[in-house]
């Protein structure tokens, strides 16, 4: 083990999730695999080629840096789409490589035009329209000017898509707002159509919208969390399972995160363990240290809360998570030796630590926990 922990990514689990996703979006719509946040912590460099082997040919990222990583990792001619930030000095790199990107305001559009003329290239853009999230997107009032600019420069601008993003499709609390967004999106799409701005693809759905509001699948869905084997929220999981007879969760987690027992120590009763006074032994204990801490993606808020698996048993975290180290109680586990595996996320024998066990404990979303796993922990694909 080169790092003090390692990650494996299961290809067969991914294939299973992809099948399920296909069933959701259907034949009429295609999939863009969302790999922002280092592929939700799975590692762009290993995830992208694996996904390509499974038939994925379109990837979405947030910024130009991530686009570069996909560009360098892909083994096929997969399309790359930037949904967020392209700094001015990266725009020509992006356009030159035919990487697609969202145009969310007139400012971006106006910056683009002289550049595509200078470079004598065609920019492949997606018009992101404002439908009620009030974060990014061209408003209705911006459209006449945008249409004029696009028409005047139609040789250098290709409209690949028209798109929007929903403000929380994973929660029923946002139902009315999302419904209004869908209506508004259709209207703006029609308006562009009427003005002869015909985008190759309309896309709006993330994982939650694809499941909860199937009519939002349009020509393409942008799916992140679901492909990694996690529900966007418990509500969405319940919504799905209610429609099924067998009530079995069909998703499979791709990621397993492991470390090892670094050292073992016996501690007497009535002793504080580690920094401070948060853990007091209530009996003589045997404790093991694991060389993973908050600097390596294991959140400090899991102190005294979470557990790992050692030798097929749960070992609860004892005391504060340090920067590089955590301590677990193995008093009840027979035969533990230095170098034994410690599962941080994953299965061993009949025991499991899902990522959600973390997020339930510390109120972090799956999304946050996954994306915090440092990029330099080695990831390998397993069948
Ligand atoms: C992150 C993101 C998605 C994917 O969301 P999931 O909930 O992970 O499926 C889709 N569209 C946009 C614009 C995003 O930022």
Coordinates of C-alpha atoms and ligand atoms in Angstrom, one line a residue:
X1 CA 0.0 0.0 0.0
X2 CA 1.7 3.1 -1.3
X3 CA -0.6 5.6 0.4
X4 CA -2.0 4.9 3.8
X5 CA -5.3 3.9 2.2
X6 CA -6.5 2.7 -1.1
X7 CA -9.7 2.7 -3.2
X8 CA -11.1 0.2 -5.6
X9 CA -13.9 0.9 -8.1
X10 CA -16.1 -2.0 -9.3
X11 CA -16.8 -2.2 -13.0
X12 CA -19.5 -4.8 -12.7
X13 CA -21.4 -2.6 -10.2
X14 CA -21.1 0.3 -12.6
X15 CA -22.5 -1.8 -15.5
X16 CA -25.5 -2.8 -13.2
X17 CA -26.2 0.8 -12.4
X18 CA -25.9 1.8 -16.1
X19 CA -28.6 -0.7 -17.0
X20 CA -30.9 0.7 -14.4
X21 CA -30.2 4.3 -15.6
X22 CA -31.0 3.3 -19.2
X23 CA -34.3 2.0 -18.0
X24 CA -35.1 5.4 -16.5
X25 CA -34.2 7.6 -19.4
X26 CA -35.3 5.3 -22.2
X27 CA -34.3 5.0 -25.9
X28 CA -35.3 8.6 -26.8
X29 CA -32.8 10.1 -24.5
X30 CA -29.0 9.6 -24.1
X31 CA -26.7 9.7 -21.0
X32 CA -24.1 12.3 -20.1
X33 CA -22.1 10.9 -17.2
X34 CA -21.4 13.7 -14.7
X35 CA -17.8 13.4 -13.5
X36 CA -17.4 16.8 -11.7
X37 CA -15.8 16.7 -8.2
X38 CA -13.2 14.1 -9.5
X39 CA -16.0 11.8 -10.6
X40 CA -17.7 12.2 -7.2
X41 CA -14.4 11.1 -5.6
X42 CA -14.0 8.0 -7.7
X43 CA -11.1 9.5 -9.7
X44 CA -11.6 10.9 -13.2
X45 CA -8.5 9.2 -14.5
X46 CA -9.7 5.7 -13.7
X47 CA -13.5 6.3 -13.9
X48 CA -13.6 7.8 -17.4
X49 CA -11.8 5.0 -19.3
X50 CA -13.9 2.4 -17.4
X51 CA -17.1 4.2 -18.2
X52 CA -16.1 4.3 -21.9
X53 CA -15.5 0.5 -21.9
X54 CA -19.1 0.3 -20.6
X55 CA -20.4 2.3 -23.5
X56 CA -20.5 5.8 -22.1
X57 CA -19.5 8.5 -24.7
X58 CA -20.5 11.8 -23.1
X59 CA -19.0 13.3 -19.9
X60 CA -20.1 16.5 -18.0
X61 CA -17.8 18.4 -15.7
X62 CA -18.0 21.7 -13.9
X63 CA -14.8 23.6 -15.0
X64 CA -12.0 23.7 -17.6
X65 CA -9.6 22.0 -15.3
X66 CA -11.8 18.9 -14.9
X67 CA -12.4 19.0 -18.7
X68 CA -8.7 18.8 -19.2
X69 CA -8.5 15.8 -16.9
X70 CA -11.3 14.0 -18.8
X71 CA -9.6 15.0 -22.1
X72 CA -6.3 13.4 -20.9
X73 CA -8.0 10.3 -19.4
X74 CA -10.4 9.3 -22.1
X75 CA -9.4 6.5 -24.5
X76 CA -12.1 7.1 -27.1
X77 CA -13.5 10.2 -28.8
X78 CA -16.0 10.9 -26.0
X79 CA -17.7 14.2 -25.9
X80 CA -16.9 16.6 -23.0
X81 CA -19.3 19.2 -21.7
X82 CA -18.4 22.0 -19.2
X83 CA -21.5 22.9 -17.2
X84 CA -19.9 25.8 -15.3
X85 CA -16.7 27.8 -15.2
X86 CA -14.4 28.5 -18.1
X87 CA -11.9 31.2 -17.1
X88 CA -11.2 33.6 -20.0
X89 CA -7.7 32.3 -20.5
X90 CA -8.9 28.8 -21.0
X91 CA -11.6 29.5 -23.5
X92 CA -9.4 29.0 -26.6
X93 CA -8.0 25.7 -25.2
X94 CA -11.6 24.5 -24.7
X95 CA -12.9 25.6 -28.1
X96 CA -9.8 24.3 -29.9
X97 CA -10.4 20.8 -28.6
X98 CA -14.1 20.9 -29.5
X99 CA -15.1 20.7 -25.9
X100 CA -18.6 21.9 -25.4
X101 CA -19.6 24.4 -22.7
X102 CA -22.6 26.2 -21.2
X103 CA -23.2 29.8 -22.1
X104 CA -25.2 31.1 -19.2
X105 CA -25.1 34.8 -19.8
X106 CA -24.6 37.5 -22.4
X107 CA -21.1 38.3 -21.0
X108 CA -19.8 34.8 -22.0
X109 CA -21.4 35.0 -25.4
X110 CA -19.9 38.4 -26.2
X111 CA -16.4 37.3 -25.0
X112 CA -16.7 34.3 -27.3
X113 CA -17.3 36.0 -30.5
X114 CA -14.1 37.8 -31.2
X115 CA -12.2 34.7 -30.1
X116 CA -13.9 32.3 -32.5
X117 CA -13.1 34.7 -35.3
X118 CA -9.5 35.0 -34.3
X119 CA -9.0 31.3 -34.0
X120 CA -11.3 30.6 -37.0
X121 CA -13.0 27.8 -35.2
X122 CA -16.5 26.8 -34.2
X123 CA -17.6 27.0 -30.6
X124 CA -19.9 24.2 -29.5
X125 CA -22.2 25.8 -27.0
X126 CA -25.2 24.9 -24.8
X127 CA -27.5 27.7 -24.0
X128 CA -28.4 27.5 -20.3
X129 CA -31.6 29.3 -19.7
X130 CA -32.9 30.7 -16.4
X131 CA -36.1 28.8 -15.3
X132 CA -36.2 29.6 -11.6
X133 CA -33.1 28.4 -9.9
X134 CA -31.8 31.9 -10.0
X135 CA -28.2 30.9 -10.1
X136 CA -26.9 30.8 -13.7
X137 CA -28.8 31.0 -17.0
X138 CA -29.9 33.4 -19.7
X139 CA -33.2 35.1 -18.7
X140 CA -36.1 35.6 -21.1
X141 CA -35.1 39.3 -21.4
X142 CA -31.6 38.3 -22.5
X143 CA -32.8 36.1 -25.3
X144 CA -33.5 38.6 -28.1
X145 CA -30.0 39.9 -27.9
X146 CA -28.5 36.4 -27.6
X147 CA -30.4 35.3 -30.6
X148 CA -29.2 38.3 -32.6
X149 CA -25.6 37.5 -31.7
X150 CA -25.9 33.8 -32.5
X151 CA -27.5 34.5 -35.9
X152 CA -24.9 37.1 -36.8
X153 CA -22.1 34.6 -36.0
X154 CA -23.7 31.3 -37.0
X155 CA -20.6 30.1 -38.9
X156 CA -18.6 30.1 -35.7
X157 CA -21.2 29.1 -33.1
X158 CA -22.9 25.8 -33.1
X159 CA -25.8 25.4 -30.7
X160 CA -25.4 21.9 -29.3
X161 CA -27.9 22.2 -26.6
X162 CA -30.5 24.2 -24.6
X163 CA -30.6 23.3 -21.0
X164 CA -31.5 24.2 -17.4
X165 CA -30.9 22.8 -13.9
X166 CA -33.6 22.1 -11.3
X167 CA -33.4 23.7 -7.8
X168 CA -33.7 20.5 -5.8
X169 CA -35.6 17.8 -7.7
X170 CA -34.6 15.3 -4.9
X171 CA -37.1 16.8 -2.4
X172 CA -40.8 16.9 -2.6
X173 CA -40.6 20.3 -0.8
X174 CA -39.5 21.8 -4.1
X175 CA -42.3 20.2 -6.1
X176 CA -44.1 23.3 -7.1
X177 CA -40.9 25.2 -7.9
X178 CA -39.7 22.3 -10.1
X179 CA -43.0 22.1 -11.9
X180 CA -42.8 25.8 -12.7
X181 CA -39.2 25.3 -13.9
X182 CA -40.4 22.6 -16.3
X183 CA -43.1 24.9 -17.8
X184 CA -40.7 27.7 -18.1
X185 CA -38.1 25.6 -19.8
X186 CA -40.6 24.4 -22.4
X187 CA -41.6 28.0 -23.1
X188 CA -38.1 29.2 -23.5
X189 CA -37.3 26.3 -25.7
X190 CA -40.3 27.1 -27.9
X191 CA -39.3 30.7 -28.1
X192 CA -35.8 29.7 -29.3
X193 CA -37.3 27.3 -31.8
X194 CA -39.6 30.0 -33.2
X195 CA -36.6 32.2 -33.7
X196 CA -34.8 29.4 -35.6
X197 CA -32.3 28.6 -32.9
X198 CA -32.6 24.9 -33.0
X199 CA -30.4 23.1 -30.5
X200 CA -29.3 19.6 -31.2
X201 CA -30.3 18.5 -27.7
X202 CA -32.5 19.7 -24.9
X203 CA -31.4 18.6 -21.5
X204 CA -32.5 19.3 -17.9
X205 CA -32.6 16.2 -15.8
X206 CA -30.1 15.2 -13.1
X207 CA -30.5 11.8 -11.3
X208 CA -33.4 12.9 -9.2
X209 CA -35.4 14.6 -11.9
X210 CA -34.9 11.7 -14.3
X211 CA -36.6 9.4 -11.7
X212 CA -39.1 11.7 -10.2
X213 CA -40.1 13.7 -13.3
X214 CA -39.5 11.4 -16.3
X215 CA -40.8 13.9 -18.8
X216 CA -37.7 16.0 -18.1
X217 CA -35.5 13.5 -19.7
X218 CA -35.8 15.2 -23.1
X219 CA -32.9 14.3 -25.4
X220 CA -30.2 13.8 -22.8
X221 CA -29.9 13.3 -19.0
X222 CA -27.0 14.5 -16.9
X223 CA -26.6 11.8 -14.3
X224 CA -24.1 12.0 -11.5
X225 CA -24.8 10.4 -8.1
X226 CA -26.9 7.5 -9.3
X227 CA -24.3 6.0 -11.6
X228 CA -22.0 5.7 -8.6
X229 CA -24.6 3.7 -6.8
X230 CA -26.2 6.2 -4.5
X231 CA -29.7 7.7 -4.4
X232 CA -29.9 11.5 -4.6
X233 CA -32.0 11.4 -1.5
X234 CA -34.0 8.9 0.6
X235 CA -37.2 10.4 -0.8
X236 CA -36.2 9.4 -4.3
X237 CA -35.2 5.9 -3.2
X238 CA -38.6 5.5 -1.5
X239 CA -40.4 6.9 -4.5
X240 CA -38.6 4.3 -6.7
X241 CA -39.0 1.3 -4.4
X242 CA -42.7 2.0 -3.9
X243 CA -43.3 1.3 -7.5
X244 CA -41.5 -2.1 -7.3
X245 CA -42.7 -5.4 -6.0
X246 CA -39.6 -6.8 -4.5
X247 CA -38.5 -3.6 -2.7
X248 CA -34.9 -4.4 -3.2
X249 CA -32.4 -1.6 -3.7
X250 CA -31.1 -2.2 -7.2
X251 CA -28.1 0.2 -6.9
X252 CA -24.6 -1.1 -6.3
X253 CA -21.8 1.0 -4.7
X254 CA -18.7 1.1 -6.9
X255 CA -16.3 2.3 -4.3
X256 CA -14.5 0.5 -1.6
X257 CA -12.1 2.4 0.7
X258 CA -9.6 0.4 2.8
X259 CA -6.7 1.0 5.0
X260 CA -4.9 -1.2 7.5
X261 CA -4.1 -1.6 11.2
X262 CA -1.0 0.4 11.9
X263 CA -0.5 -0.5 15.6
X264 CA -2.3 -2.1 18.5
X265 CA -2.2 -1.0 22.1
X266 CA -3.8 -2.2 25.4
X267 CA -5.2 0.6 27.5
X268 CA -6.3 0.4 31.2
X269 CA -9.7 1.4 32.5
X270 CA -10.4 5.1 33.2
X271 CA -7.9 6.5 30.7
X272 CA -8.5 9.2 28.1
X273 CA -7.6 8.2 24.6
X274 CA -6.0 10.5 22.0
X275 CA -6.3 14.3 22.1
X276 CA -8.5 15.8 24.8
X277 CA -11.1 14.1 27.0
X278 CA -13.8 13.0 24.6
X279 CA -13.1 9.3 25.0
X280 CA -12.6 7.6 28.4
X281 CA -12.1 3.9 28.7
X282 CA -14.9 2.3 30.7
X283 CA -13.0 -1.0 30.9
X284 CA -9.6 -2.2 29.9
X285 CA -9.5 -1.8 26.1
X286 CA -7.5 -3.0 23.1
X287 CA -7.2 -0.2 20.6
X288 CA -5.9 -0.1 17.0
X289 CA -4.7 2.9 15.1
X290 CA -5.6 3.3 11.4
X291 CA -3.4 5.7 9.4
X292 CA -6.3 7.8 8.0
X293 CA -7.5 11.1 9.3
X294 CA -9.2 14.3 8.2
X295 CA -6.3 15.2 5.9
X296 CA -7.1 12.1 4.0
X297 CA -10.8 12.7 3.6
X298 CA -12.1 11.0 6.8
X299 CA -14.1 13.8 8.4
X300 CA -13.3 15.0 11.9
X301 CA -17.0 15.2 12.5
X302 CA -17.1 11.4 12.6
X303 CA -15.1 11.5 15.9
X304 CA -16.5 9.0 18.4
X305 CA -19.3 8.3 15.8
X306 CA -18.4 6.1 12.9
X307 CA -16.9 2.6 12.7
X308 CA -14.7 0.5 10.5
X309 CA -14.6 -3.2 9.8
X310 CA -11.7 -5.3 11.0
X311 CA -11.6 -9.1 10.7
X312 CA -15.2 -9.2 9.9
X313 CA -16.3 -7.2 13.0
X314 CA -17.3 -3.6 13.4
X315 CA -14.8 -1.5 15.3
X316 CA -16.1 1.8 16.6
X317 CA -14.0 4.9 16.4
X318 CA -12.6 5.8 19.8
X319 CA -11.9 9.5 20.3
X320 CA -11.2 12.4 18.0
X321 CA -10.3 11.8 14.4
X322 CA -6.8 13.3 14.0
X323 CA -5.3 14.8 10.9
X324 CA -3.6 11.6 9.9
X325 CA -4.8 9.0 12.2
X326 CA -7.9 7.5 13.9
X327 CA -8.2 5.0 16.7
X328 CA -10.7 2.2 16.9
X329 CA -11.8 -0.2 19.7
X330 CA -11.0 -3.8 18.8
X331 CA -11.4 -5.2 22.4
X332 CA -14.1 -7.6 21.2
X333 CA -12.4 -8.7 18.0
X334 CA -10.2 -11.8 18.3
X335 CA -6.8 -12.2 16.6
X336 CA -6.3 -8.7 15.1
X337 CA -2.7 -8.2 13.8
X338 CA -0.8 -5.2 12.5
X339 CA -1.3 -5.0 8.8
X340 CA -4.9 -6.4 8.9
X341 CA -7.3 -4.8 6.6
X342 CA -9.5 -2.0 7.9
X343 CA -12.6 -1.2 5.8
X344 CA -13.6 2.4 5.9
X345 CA -16.3 2.1 3.2
X346 CA -17.3 -1.3 1.8
X347 CA -18.1 -4.8 2.8
X348 CA -16.3 -7.6 4.6
X349 CA -18.0 -10.9 5.2
X350 CA -21.6 -10.1 6.2
X351 CA -20.7 -6.6 7.4
X352 CA -21.1 -3.4 5.5
X353 CA -20.1 0.3 5.8
X354 CA -22.1 2.3 3.3
X355 CA -21.2 5.9 2.6
X356 CA -24.6 6.8 3.9
X357 CA -23.7 5.5 7.3
X358 CA -21.4 8.5 7.4
X359 CA -23.8 11.0 6.1
X360 CA -26.5 9.9 8.5
X361 CA -24.2 10.3 11.4
X362 CA -22.7 13.6 10.5
X363 CA -25.4 15.2 8.3
X364 CA -23.1 15.4 5.4
X365 CA -24.5 14.4 2.1
X366 CA -23.1 11.4 0.2
X367 CA -22.0 13.9 -2.4
X368 CA -19.9 15.9 0.0
X369 CA -18.3 12.9 1.6
X370 CA -17.3 11.3 -1.6
X371 CA -15.9 14.4 -3.2
X372 CA -13.7 15.1 -0.1
X373 CA -11.7 11.9 -0.6
X374 CA -8.4 13.2 -1.7
X375 CA -7.4 12.8 -5.4
X376 CA -4.0 11.4 -4.6
X377 CA -5.3 8.2 -2.9
X378 CA -4.7 5.5 -5.5
X379 CA -7.8 4.2 -7.2
X380 CA -7.9 0.9 -9.1
X381 CA -10.6 -0.7 -11.1
X382 CA -11.7 -4.2 -10.2
X383 CA -14.0 -6.4 -12.2
Ligands
LIG1 C1 -24.2 18.0 -10.6 C2 -25.1 18.3 -11.7 C3 -25.8 17.3 -12.3 C4 -25.9 15.8 -11.8 O1 -26.5 15.8 -10.5 P1 -26.8 14.4 -9.8 O2 -27.7 14.7 -8.7 O3 -25.5 13.9 -9.2 O4 -27.3 13.4 -10.8 C5 -26.6 17.6 -13.4 N1 -26.6 18.9 -13.9 C6 -25.9 19.9 -13.4 C7 -25.9 21.2 -14.0 C8 -25.1 19.6 -12.3 O5 -24.4 20.6 -11.7

